[in-house]
Amino acid sequence: MHATDNPAPPADAIAAVSHPNPYGYYQRLREQAPLCFDKVLNLWVASRHAAIVEAFESPALRVRPPAEPVPRELIGGPAGEVFANLVRMNDGAFHAAHKPRLEQSARRWKLAQVAHASGEATRALQPVLDANDFLTVLPAQVMGCLLGVPAPQLRQTTQWAHDFSAGIAAGASADAVAQAHAAAAGLLAQGAALGLGAVQAANRIALMQQSLDATAGLLGNTVHLLQQRPELSVQIAAAPDLTRELVAEVVRWDAPVQNTRRFAAQDLLLCGASVRQGDGLLLVLASANRDPALNPQPDRFELQRPQRRNLTFGAGVHACPAEQIAMEIVAKCVNTIKAKGGFDSYFGRMIGYRPLTNVRVPVFAHSSGSRLAP
Ligand code: HEM
């Protein structure tokens, strides 16, 4: 992580997400305070694999604060309507009833189809977009293609997915919320035209929206690693199938989704600690991946690591249904740009990370394409 050779440790587990190298800090957390209450963040922070798995398995811990199932600022508009119907944002009977259909939806695509869509989207977007925009647009465009969005509507649909995602994020501005409502209305109209009910239409949107930052982070972290370790580029040039292994190890070693949250619906004991109803928890997935209890020699990047294990895609009932899709999008994209040439000059030097609270997305210095037009 050459952005800073010896940076000061991050102030906390949220600052760690955009820190040049948070992994020593995570190690100290795991060793000294694997589940602790951070008074500044006002959150419990779980950093050891066992603590995070226990949290994922606890029915007392929910994906939303029980007192606010839909963020107040979204209520009364289309973005709130979509949010209320997302499998990602619900627990209990609603989640159990609708998750199987979401999984089925994600399973309908063969990896060869995903790879084809990613190769096509890479060839179309890379010549016209700045590298940082490319990271964000590619995953939504691939998902739009797979979902059968007609080519003339792809650009608008991708923009809507982006606006929806930005406007539902905690702390979004009033303008961003207004844009999210407009985007949700456009995307819901697409679902209605396909004959989908409200829940299906909302979760069709999720297949695009959930892909955005996380897949951008996986692609960006893979690019950054290849910049630091030229020998890996030589290895994948000789055997392009190895790119899948490379991406799978990046998922573990430098997780794009560094943390996720849970909220206590009742008092509970977690790893022996008393968690009170209403408390929030930060589950540091990126730390669990480096826990020696999960992977031997966890700080070593091993291209062909046997029995690689990670929590980057979550675990338990809310586990990501699209792990293979995300990794295939990234592997195919990397191989496509590598085959075309100009990989290093397109991305340029990595100069930091987007200021996000849970997803680690690098920012590249070089701008060789036009900006994404709104
Ligand atoms: C590198 C890329 C990705 C990463 C790291 C990632 C990670 C995750 C994680 C950690 C969760 C669980 C969150 C929690 O339990 O709090 C999740 C859920 C989810 N992801 Fe992904 N994801 C990625 C890409 C995608 C893509 C491409 C899609 C869509 C095609 C997708 C769709 C979903 C959905 C719908 C859920 C909600 C599942 C549920 O709540 O039951 N993800 N993802």
Tab-separated table of C-alpha atoms and ligand atoms in Angstrom:
chain	number	residue	atom	x	y	z
A	1	MET	CA	0.000	0.000	0.000
A	2	HIS	CA	2.362	2.636	-1.200
A	3	ALA	CA	0.045	5.668	-0.824
A	4	THR	CA	1.793	6.353	2.499
A	5	ASP	CA	4.670	4.213	3.670
A	6	ASN	CA	4.110	4.511	7.411
A	7	PRO	CA	0.728	6.104	7.961
A	8	ALA	CA	-0.625	6.672	11.471
A	9	PRO	CA	-3.124	3.964	12.426
A	10	PRO	CA	-6.770	4.727	11.643
A	11	ALA	CA	-8.744	6.505	14.383
A	12	ASP	CA	-11.395	3.787	14.420
A	13	ALA	CA	-12.882	0.888	12.478
A	14	ILE	CA	-14.788	3.198	10.137
A	15	ALA	CA	-11.772	5.380	9.326
A	16	ALA	CA	-9.998	2.066	8.641
A	17	VAL	CA	-12.112	1.504	5.505
A	18	SER	CA	-10.318	4.280	3.614
A	19	HIS	CA	-6.946	3.927	5.380
A	20	PRO	CA	-3.926	2.977	3.214
A	21	ASN	CA	-3.307	-0.168	5.274
A	22	PRO	CA	-5.772	-0.967	8.066
A	23	TYR	CA	-4.692	-4.581	8.559
A	24	GLY	CA	-2.234	-4.055	11.462
A	25	TYR	CA	-4.949	-2.085	13.270
A	26	TYR	CA	-7.476	-4.879	12.669
A	27	GLN	CA	-4.955	-7.397	14.035
A	28	ARG	CA	-4.577	-5.382	17.249
A	29	LEU	CA	-8.360	-5.193	17.583
A	30	ARG	CA	-8.670	-8.961	17.144
A	31	GLU	CA	-5.952	-9.655	19.692
A	32	GLN	CA	-6.846	-7.031	22.318
A	33	ALA	CA	-10.574	-6.332	21.960
A	34	PRO	CA	-12.322	-8.772	19.627
A	35	LEU	CA	-15.733	-7.410	20.641
A	36	CYS	CA	-15.661	-3.968	22.227
A	37	PHE	CA	-17.887	-0.928	22.529
A	38	ASP	CA	-16.436	2.116	20.748
A	39	LYS	CA	-17.822	5.155	22.571
A	40	VAL	CA	-16.937	7.582	19.787
A	41	LEU	CA	-18.631	5.505	17.090
A	42	ASN	CA	-21.373	4.535	19.557
A	43	LEU	CA	-21.127	1.021	18.132
A	44	TRP	CA	-19.949	-2.386	19.207
A	45	VAL	CA	-17.039	-3.414	16.989
A	46	ALA	CA	-16.566	-7.131	16.278
A	47	SER	CA	-13.261	-8.031	14.642
A	48	ARG	CA	-12.686	-11.749	15.311
A	49	HIS	CA	-14.154	-14.364	12.992
A	50	ALA	CA	-15.950	-16.209	15.806
A	51	ALA	CA	-17.611	-13.022	17.122
A	52	ILE	CA	-18.831	-12.031	13.651
A	53	VAL	CA	-20.240	-15.465	12.878
A	54	GLU	CA	-22.032	-15.481	16.235
A	55	ALA	CA	-23.532	-12.079	15.337
A	56	PHE	CA	-24.621	-13.269	11.877
A	57	GLU	CA	-26.342	-16.239	13.473
A	58	SER	CA	-28.160	-14.353	16.224
A	59	PRO	CA	-31.890	-13.864	15.550
A	60	ALA	CA	-31.805	-10.931	18.017
A	61	LEU	CA	-29.604	-8.937	15.636
A	62	ARG	CA	-31.303	-7.269	12.671
A	63	VAL	CA	-30.176	-5.490	9.515
A	64	ARG	CA	-32.146	-2.344	10.404
A	65	PRO	CA	-32.754	-0.513	13.684
A	66	PRO	CA	-36.124	-1.989	14.792
A	67	ALA	CA	-37.435	1.533	15.520
A	68	GLU	CA	-36.682	2.712	11.974
A	69	PRO	CA	-37.174	-0.036	9.373
A	70	VAL	CA	-37.119	2.571	6.581
A	71	PRO	CA	-34.969	5.722	6.938
A	72	ARG	CA	-37.299	8.616	7.868
A	73	GLU	CA	-36.182	10.835	4.999
A	74	LEU	CA	-37.198	8.201	2.423
A	75	ILE	CA	-40.728	7.606	3.742
A	76	GLY	CA	-43.559	8.819	1.511
A	77	GLY	CA	-41.715	8.534	-1.805
A	78	PRO	CA	-40.779	5.806	-4.322
A	79	ALA	CA	-37.309	5.288	-2.800
A	80	GLY	CA	-38.933	4.509	0.559
A	81	GLU	CA	-41.356	2.136	-1.148
A	82	VAL	CA	-38.451	0.244	-2.743
A	83	PHE	CA	-36.404	0.263	0.484
A	84	ALA	CA	-39.306	-1.236	2.457
A	85	ASN	CA	-39.459	-4.163	0.019
A	86	LEU	CA	-35.748	-4.978	-0.173
A	87	VAL	CA	-34.722	-8.439	1.000
A	88	ARG	CA	-31.426	-6.810	2.069
A	89	MET	CA	-33.252	-4.474	4.472
A	90	ASN	CA	-35.701	-6.917	6.091
A	91	ASP	CA	-35.549	-9.804	8.539
A	92	GLY	CA	-37.947	-12.438	9.795
A	93	ALA	CA	-40.912	-13.705	7.814
A	94	PHE	CA	-40.598	-11.157	4.985
A	95	HIS	CA	-36.951	-12.046	4.427
A	96	ALA	CA	-37.585	-15.780	4.632
A	97	ALA	CA	-40.453	-15.518	2.146
A	98	HIS	CA	-38.567	-13.537	-0.496
A	99	LYS	CA	-34.897	-14.545	-0.248
A	100	PRO	CA	-35.347	-17.853	-2.140
A	101	ARG	CA	-36.747	-16.025	-5.169
A	102	LEU	CA	-33.845	-13.562	-5.089
A	103	GLU	CA	-31.355	-16.442	-4.983
A	104	GLN	CA	-33.156	-18.135	-7.850
A	105	SER	CA	-33.013	-14.873	-9.753
A	106	ALA	CA	-29.238	-14.617	-9.283
A	107	ARG	CA	-28.730	-18.308	-10.188
A	108	ARG	CA	-30.472	-17.967	-13.551
A	109	TRP	CA	-27.276	-16.674	-15.207
A	110	LYS	CA	-24.504	-19.049	-16.193
A	111	LEU	CA	-21.018	-17.703	-15.479
A	112	ALA	CA	-20.303	-17.750	-19.237
A	113	GLN	CA	-23.170	-15.275	-19.715
A	114	VAL	CA	-21.833	-13.060	-16.954
A	115	ALA	CA	-18.352	-13.161	-18.504
A	116	HIS	CA	-19.761	-12.311	-21.936
A	117	ALA	CA	-21.726	-9.344	-20.537
A	118	SER	CA	-18.674	-8.117	-18.603
A	119	GLY	CA	-16.397	-8.363	-21.665
A	120	GLU	CA	-18.913	-6.456	-23.829
A	121	ALA	CA	-19.487	-3.770	-21.204
A	122	THR	CA	-15.735	-3.362	-20.658
A	123	ARG	CA	-15.118	-2.895	-24.388
A	124	ALA	CA	-17.971	-0.371	-24.622
A	125	LEU	CA	-17.258	1.682	-21.496
A	126	GLN	CA	-13.497	1.710	-21.032
A	127	PRO	CA	-12.744	3.869	-24.110
A	128	VAL	CA	-15.264	6.539	-23.062
A	129	LEU	CA	-15.048	6.702	-19.270
A	130	ASP	CA	-12.541	7.960	-16.760
A	131	ALA	CA	-11.107	5.000	-14.771
A	132	ASN	CA	-12.918	6.014	-11.566
A	133	ASP	CA	-16.294	6.287	-13.306
A	134	PHE	CA	-15.595	3.024	-15.094
A	135	LEU	CA	-15.290	1.168	-11.765
A	136	THR	CA	-18.767	2.344	-10.788
A	137	VAL	CA	-20.598	2.059	-14.100
A	138	LEU	CA	-19.328	-1.351	-15.194
A	139	PRO	CA	-21.113	-3.552	-12.599
A	140	ALA	CA	-24.499	-1.846	-13.004
A	141	GLN	CA	-24.227	-1.994	-16.790
A	142	VAL	CA	-23.395	-5.724	-16.678
A	143	MET	CA	-26.368	-6.369	-14.381
A	144	GLY	CA	-28.611	-4.198	-16.590
A	145	CYS	CA	-27.610	-6.279	-19.652
A	146	LEU	CA	-28.186	-9.546	-17.787
A	147	LEU	CA	-31.596	-8.296	-16.659
A	148	GLY	CA	-32.488	-7.627	-20.299
A	149	VAL	CA	-32.583	-3.816	-20.195
A	150	PRO	CA	-32.705	-2.715	-23.865
A	151	ALA	CA	-29.464	-1.091	-25.077
A	152	PRO	CA	-30.949	2.404	-25.574
A	153	GLN	CA	-32.126	2.403	-21.925
A	154	LEU	CA	-28.895	1.102	-20.390
A	155	ARG	CA	-27.222	4.429	-19.706
A	156	GLN	CA	-30.299	5.922	-18.028
A	157	THR	CA	-30.887	2.716	-16.043
A	158	THR	CA	-27.298	2.647	-14.807
A	159	GLN	CA	-27.585	6.282	-13.732
A	160	TRP	CA	-30.846	5.540	-11.894
A	161	ALA	CA	-29.242	2.596	-10.052
A	162	HIS	CA	-26.408	4.916	-9.035
A	163	ASP	CA	-28.771	7.727	-7.920
A	164	PHE	CA	-30.914	5.302	-5.941
A	165	SER	CA	-27.860	3.884	-4.198
A	166	ALA	CA	-26.436	7.337	-3.358
A	167	GLY	CA	-29.766	8.657	-2.057
A	168	ILE	CA	-30.522	5.771	0.311
A	169	ALA	CA	-27.083	5.959	1.951
A	170	ALA	CA	-27.043	7.263	5.536
A	171	GLY	CA	-26.417	11.006	5.632
A	172	ALA	CA	-27.434	11.617	1.994
A	173	SER	CA	-28.244	15.257	1.165
A	174	ALA	CA	-31.821	16.396	0.430
A	175	ASP	CA	-30.875	16.675	-3.263
A	176	ALA	CA	-29.537	13.113	-3.300
A	177	VAL	CA	-32.753	11.862	-1.642
A	178	ALA	CA	-34.857	13.695	-4.252
A	179	GLN	CA	-32.780	12.092	-7.030
A	180	ALA	CA	-33.206	8.694	-5.400
A	181	HIS	CA	-36.996	9.133	-5.453
A	182	ALA	CA	-36.911	10.041	-9.165
A	183	ALA	CA	-34.602	7.101	-9.907
A	184	ALA	CA	-36.772	4.674	-7.935
A	185	ALA	CA	-39.855	5.870	-9.837
A	186	GLY	CA	-38.106	5.241	-13.183
A	187	LEU	CA	-36.846	1.809	-12.118
A	188	LEU	CA	-40.234	0.815	-10.649
A	189	ALA	CA	-41.901	1.764	-13.941
A	190	GLN	CA	-39.493	-0.617	-15.732
A	191	GLY	CA	-40.501	-3.381	-13.314
A	192	ALA	CA	-44.205	-2.654	-13.809
A	193	ALA	CA	-43.739	-2.809	-17.599
A	194	LEU	CA	-42.261	-6.289	-17.087
A	195	GLY	CA	-45.344	-7.295	-15.094
A	196	LEU	CA	-43.499	-7.500	-11.754
A	197	GLY	CA	-45.222	-6.952	-8.402
A	198	ALA	CA	-43.874	-4.416	-5.892
A	199	VAL	CA	-41.506	-6.818	-4.080
A	200	GLN	CA	-40.079	-8.316	-7.263
A	201	ALA	CA	-39.658	-4.877	-8.841
A	202	ALA	CA	-37.779	-3.632	-5.769
A	203	ASN	CA	-35.449	-6.635	-5.680
A	204	ARG	CA	-34.804	-6.366	-9.424
A	205	ILE	CA	-33.452	-2.902	-8.557
A	206	ALA	CA	-31.365	-4.473	-5.769
A	207	LEU	CA	-29.610	-6.693	-8.304
A	208	MET	CA	-28.220	-3.525	-9.898
A	209	GLN	CA	-27.856	-1.299	-6.826
A	210	GLN	CA	-26.137	-3.910	-4.609
A	211	SER	CA	-23.591	-4.514	-7.370
A	212	LEU	CA	-22.329	-0.938	-7.516
A	213	ASP	CA	-19.809	0.079	-4.850
A	214	ALA	CA	-18.883	-3.437	-3.766
A	215	THR	CA	-17.937	-4.637	-7.245
A	216	ALA	CA	-16.228	-1.299	-7.959
A	217	GLY	CA	-14.151	-1.951	-4.836
A	218	LEU	CA	-13.270	-5.485	-5.877
A	219	LEU	CA	-12.178	-4.323	-9.320
A	220	GLY	CA	-10.246	-1.365	-7.907
A	221	ASN	CA	-8.499	-3.427	-5.228
A	222	THR	CA	-7.539	-6.018	-7.859
A	223	VAL	CA	-6.092	-3.296	-10.102
A	224	HIS	CA	-4.194	-1.801	-7.156
A	225	LEU	CA	-2.696	-5.168	-6.241
A	226	LEU	CA	-1.588	-5.787	-9.841
A	227	GLN	CA	0.108	-2.384	-9.812
A	228	GLN	CA	2.043	-3.327	-6.679
A	229	ARG	CA	2.896	-6.892	-7.705
A	230	PRO	CA	3.919	-6.981	-11.402
A	231	GLU	CA	4.832	-10.676	-11.107
A	232	LEU	CA	1.116	-11.458	-10.722
A	233	SER	CA	0.406	-9.775	-14.063
A	234	VAL	CA	3.021	-12.033	-15.636
A	235	GLN	CA	1.365	-15.102	-14.110
A	236	ILE	CA	-2.148	-14.229	-15.308
A	237	ALA	CA	-0.875	-13.269	-18.765
A	238	ALA	CA	0.524	-16.793	-19.077
A	239	ALA	CA	-2.644	-18.428	-17.722
A	240	PRO	CA	-5.697	-16.107	-17.872
A	241	ASP	CA	-7.828	-18.633	-15.963
A	242	LEU	CA	-5.686	-17.765	-12.918
A	243	THR	CA	-7.363	-14.343	-12.836
A	244	ARG	CA	-10.326	-15.968	-11.059
A	245	GLU	CA	-7.952	-17.199	-8.334
A	246	LEU	CA	-6.388	-13.753	-8.143
A	247	VAL	CA	-9.769	-12.091	-7.682
A	248	ALA	CA	-10.835	-14.681	-5.091
A	249	GLU	CA	-7.698	-13.957	-3.045
A	250	VAL	CA	-8.262	-10.175	-3.328
A	251	VAL	CA	-11.786	-10.795	-1.956
A	252	ARG	CA	-10.162	-12.319	1.134
A	253	TRP	CA	-6.995	-10.255	1.433
A	254	ASP	CA	-8.263	-6.709	0.735
A	255	ALA	CA	-12.032	-7.023	1.074
A	256	PRO	CA	-14.114	-4.492	-0.882
A	257	VAL	CA	-16.897	-4.667	1.734
A	258	GLN	CA	-14.909	-4.072	4.928
A	259	ASN	CA	-17.820	-4.078	7.357
A	260	THR	CA	-21.551	-4.453	7.720
A	261	ARG	CA	-23.952	-3.549	10.523
A	262	ARG	CA	-26.485	-5.139	12.814
A	263	PHE	CA	-28.906	-3.703	15.396
A	264	ALA	CA	-30.099	-5.403	18.578
A	265	ALA	CA	-33.874	-5.981	18.668
A	266	GLN	CA	-33.586	-7.161	22.308
A	267	ASP	CA	-30.953	-7.530	25.033
A	268	LEU	CA	-28.567	-10.381	24.288
A	269	LEU	CA	-25.250	-11.940	25.252
A	270	LEU	CA	-22.753	-11.936	22.401
A	271	CYS	CA	-19.405	-13.643	23.054
A	272	GLY	CA	-20.138	-13.111	26.736
A	273	ALA	CA	-20.757	-9.338	26.374
A	274	SER	CA	-24.086	-7.746	27.312
A	275	VAL	CA	-25.494	-6.050	24.228
A	276	ARG	CA	-28.557	-3.891	24.952
A	277	GLN	CA	-31.681	-3.519	22.871
A	278	GLY	CA	-31.152	-0.689	20.358
A	279	ASP	CA	-27.328	-1.046	20.280
A	280	GLY	CA	-25.616	-1.025	16.888
A	281	LEU	CA	-22.803	-3.381	15.881
A	282	LEU	CA	-20.100	-3.026	13.265
A	283	LEU	CA	-18.988	-6.432	11.979
A	284	VAL	CA	-15.513	-6.019	10.484
A	285	LEU	CA	-15.557	-8.639	7.733
A	286	ALA	CA	-12.149	-7.586	6.389
A	287	SER	CA	-10.626	-8.344	9.775
A	288	ALA	CA	-12.279	-11.774	10.005
A	289	ASN	CA	-10.648	-12.697	6.663
A	290	ARG	CA	-7.221	-12.040	8.243
A	291	ASP	CA	-8.048	-13.978	11.418
A	292	PRO	CA	-5.588	-16.899	11.712
A	293	ALA	CA	-8.530	-18.936	13.023
A	294	LEU	CA	-10.034	-18.680	9.528
A	295	ASN	CA	-6.984	-18.851	7.244
A	296	PRO	CA	-3.409	-19.950	8.022
A	297	GLN	CA	-0.787	-17.230	7.372
A	298	PRO	CA	-3.615	-14.794	6.709
A	299	ASP	CA	-1.448	-11.776	5.834
A	300	ARG	CA	0.223	-13.598	2.953
A	301	PHE	CA	-1.276	-13.038	-0.485
A	302	GLU	CA	-1.443	-16.544	-1.942
A	303	LEU	CA	-2.639	-16.742	-5.515
A	304	GLN	CA	-3.636	-20.388	-5.251
A	305	ARG	CA	-4.461	-20.556	-1.544
A	306	PRO	CA	-5.900	-23.954	-0.650
A	307	GLN	CA	-9.235	-23.884	1.222
A	308	ARG	CA	-9.499	-20.121	1.132
A	309	ARG	CA	-12.234	-18.833	3.494
A	310	ASN	CA	-13.694	-15.377	3.842
A	311	LEU	CA	-16.636	-13.395	5.169
A	312	THR	CA	-16.518	-10.685	2.494
A	313	PHE	CA	-19.895	-11.749	1.097
A	314	GLY	CA	-21.449	-12.098	4.540
A	315	ALA	CA	-22.810	-15.308	6.080
A	316	GLY	CA	-26.057	-16.676	7.450
A	317	VAL	CA	-29.487	-15.741	6.159
A	318	HIS	CA	-28.397	-12.439	4.577
A	319	ALA	CA	-25.378	-13.882	2.724
A	320	CYS	CA	-24.826	-12.323	-0.703
A	321	PRO	CA	-26.551	-14.292	-3.463
A	322	ALA	CA	-24.151	-12.993	-6.127
A	323	GLU	CA	-20.632	-13.880	-4.994
A	324	GLN	CA	-19.779	-15.797	-8.163
A	325	ILE	CA	-21.352	-13.130	-10.387
A	326	ALA	CA	-19.312	-10.343	-8.795
A	327	MET	CA	-16.034	-12.256	-9.068
A	328	GLU	CA	-16.701	-13.223	-12.699
A	329	ILE	CA	-17.498	-9.610	-13.676
A	330	VAL	CA	-14.147	-8.510	-12.264
A	331	ALA	CA	-12.045	-11.401	-13.612
A	332	LYS	CA	-13.411	-10.969	-17.136
A	333	CYS	CA	-12.985	-7.198	-17.024
A	334	VAL	CA	-9.324	-7.489	-15.939
A	335	ASN	CA	-8.555	-10.056	-18.643
A	336	THR	CA	-10.320	-7.956	-21.298
A	337	ILE	CA	-8.338	-4.785	-20.531
A	338	LYS	CA	-5.087	-6.755	-20.142
A	339	ALA	CA	-5.639	-8.399	-23.561
A	340	LYS	CA	-6.347	-5.047	-25.200
A	341	GLY	CA	-3.265	-3.389	-23.663
A	342	GLY	CA	-2.835	-0.069	-21.861
A	343	PHE	CA	-4.000	-1.423	-18.466
A	344	ASP	CA	-1.435	0.516	-16.411
A	345	SER	CA	-1.816	3.808	-18.241
A	346	TYR	CA	-5.624	3.605	-18.100
A	347	PHE	CA	-5.791	3.367	-14.318
A	348	GLY	CA	-2.642	5.292	-13.421
A	349	ARG	CA	-1.402	5.660	-9.857
A	350	MET	CA	-3.676	4.863	-6.924
A	351	ILE	CA	-3.971	8.030	-4.826
A	352	GLY	CA	-6.350	7.093	-2.010
A	353	TYR	CA	-9.780	5.675	-1.280
A	354	ARG	CA	-13.300	6.995	-1.679
A	355	PRO	CA	-14.528	8.397	1.665
A	356	LEU	CA	-17.037	5.603	2.298
A	357	THR	CA	-17.900	4.015	5.632
A	358	ASN	CA	-18.055	0.374	4.581
A	359	VAL	CA	-16.737	-0.178	1.055
A	360	ARG	CA	-13.066	0.159	0.138
A	361	VAL	CA	-12.862	1.647	-3.362
A	362	PRO	CA	-9.517	3.012	-4.574
A	363	VAL	CA	-9.250	6.313	-6.436
A	364	PHE	CA	-6.898	6.409	-9.421
A	365	ALA	CA	-5.071	9.534	-10.527
A	366	HIS	CA	-5.327	9.108	-14.227
A	367	SER	CA	-8.308	10.427	-16.213
A	368	SER	CA	-8.094	9.264	-19.792
A	369	GLY	CA	-11.774	9.181	-20.769
A	370	SER	CA	-14.696	11.588	-20.569
A	371	ARG	CA	-16.633	11.972	-17.307
A	372	LEU	CA	-19.903	10.136	-16.904
A	373	ALA	CA	-22.601	12.548	-18.060
A	374	PRO	CA	-25.513	12.805	-15.637
B	1	HEM	C1	-17.604	-7.745	-4.716
B	1	HEM	C2	-18.907	-7.582	-4.810
B	1	HEM	C3	-19.872	-7.841	-3.684
B	1	HEM	C4	-19.658	-7.956	-2.336
B	1	HEM	C5	-18.331	-7.886	-1.603
B	1	HEM	C6	-20.928	-8.181	-1.719
B	1	HEM	C7	-21.126	-8.356	-0.354
B	1	HEM	C8	-22.346	-8.550	0.253
B	1	HEM	C9	-22.560	-8.702	1.680
B	1	HEM	C10	-21.466	-8.627	2.746
B	1	HEM	C11	-23.868	-8.904	1.891
B	1	HEM	C12	-24.544	-9.177	3.239
B	1	HEM	C13	-24.745	-7.921	4.017
B	1	HEM	C14	-25.179	-8.210	5.432
B	1	HEM	O1	-25.488	-9.360	5.794
B	1	HEM	O2	-25.213	-7.252	6.219
B	1	HEM	C15	-24.519	-8.860	0.600
B	1	HEM	C16	-25.862	-9.008	0.402
B	1	HEM	C17	-26.456	-8.892	-0.822
B	1	HEM	N1	-25.813	-8.759	-2.051
B	1	HEM	FE1	-23.847	-8.633	-2.388
B	1	HEM	N2	-21.897	-8.209	-2.684
B	1	HEM	C18	-21.279	-8.006	-3.895
B	1	HEM	C19	-21.865	-7.973	-5.133
B	1	HEM	C20	-23.197	-8.160	-5.351
B	1	HEM	C21	-23.819	-8.179	-6.650
B	1	HEM	C22	-23.084	-8.085	-7.992
B	1	HEM	C23	-25.154	-8.327	-6.440
B	1	HEM	C24	-26.257	-8.438	-7.440
B	1	HEM	C25	-26.168	-9.121	-8.560
B	1	HEM	C26	-25.352	-8.435	-5.002
B	1	HEM	C27	-26.581	-8.598	-4.389
B	1	HEM	C28	-26.784	-8.710	-3.026
B	1	HEM	C29	-28.104	-8.802	-2.415
B	1	HEM	C30	-29.428	-8.745	-3.149
B	1	HEM	C31	-27.889	-8.930	-1.031
B	1	HEM	C32	-28.957	-9.041	0.071
B	1	HEM	C33	-29.099	-10.485	0.502
B	1	HEM	C34	-29.917	-10.618	1.772
B	1	HEM	O3	-30.069	-9.629	2.515
B	1	HEM	O4	-30.437	-11.718	2.042
B	1	HEM	N3	-24.142	-8.339	-4.384
B	1	HEM	N4	-23.556	-8.652	-0.376
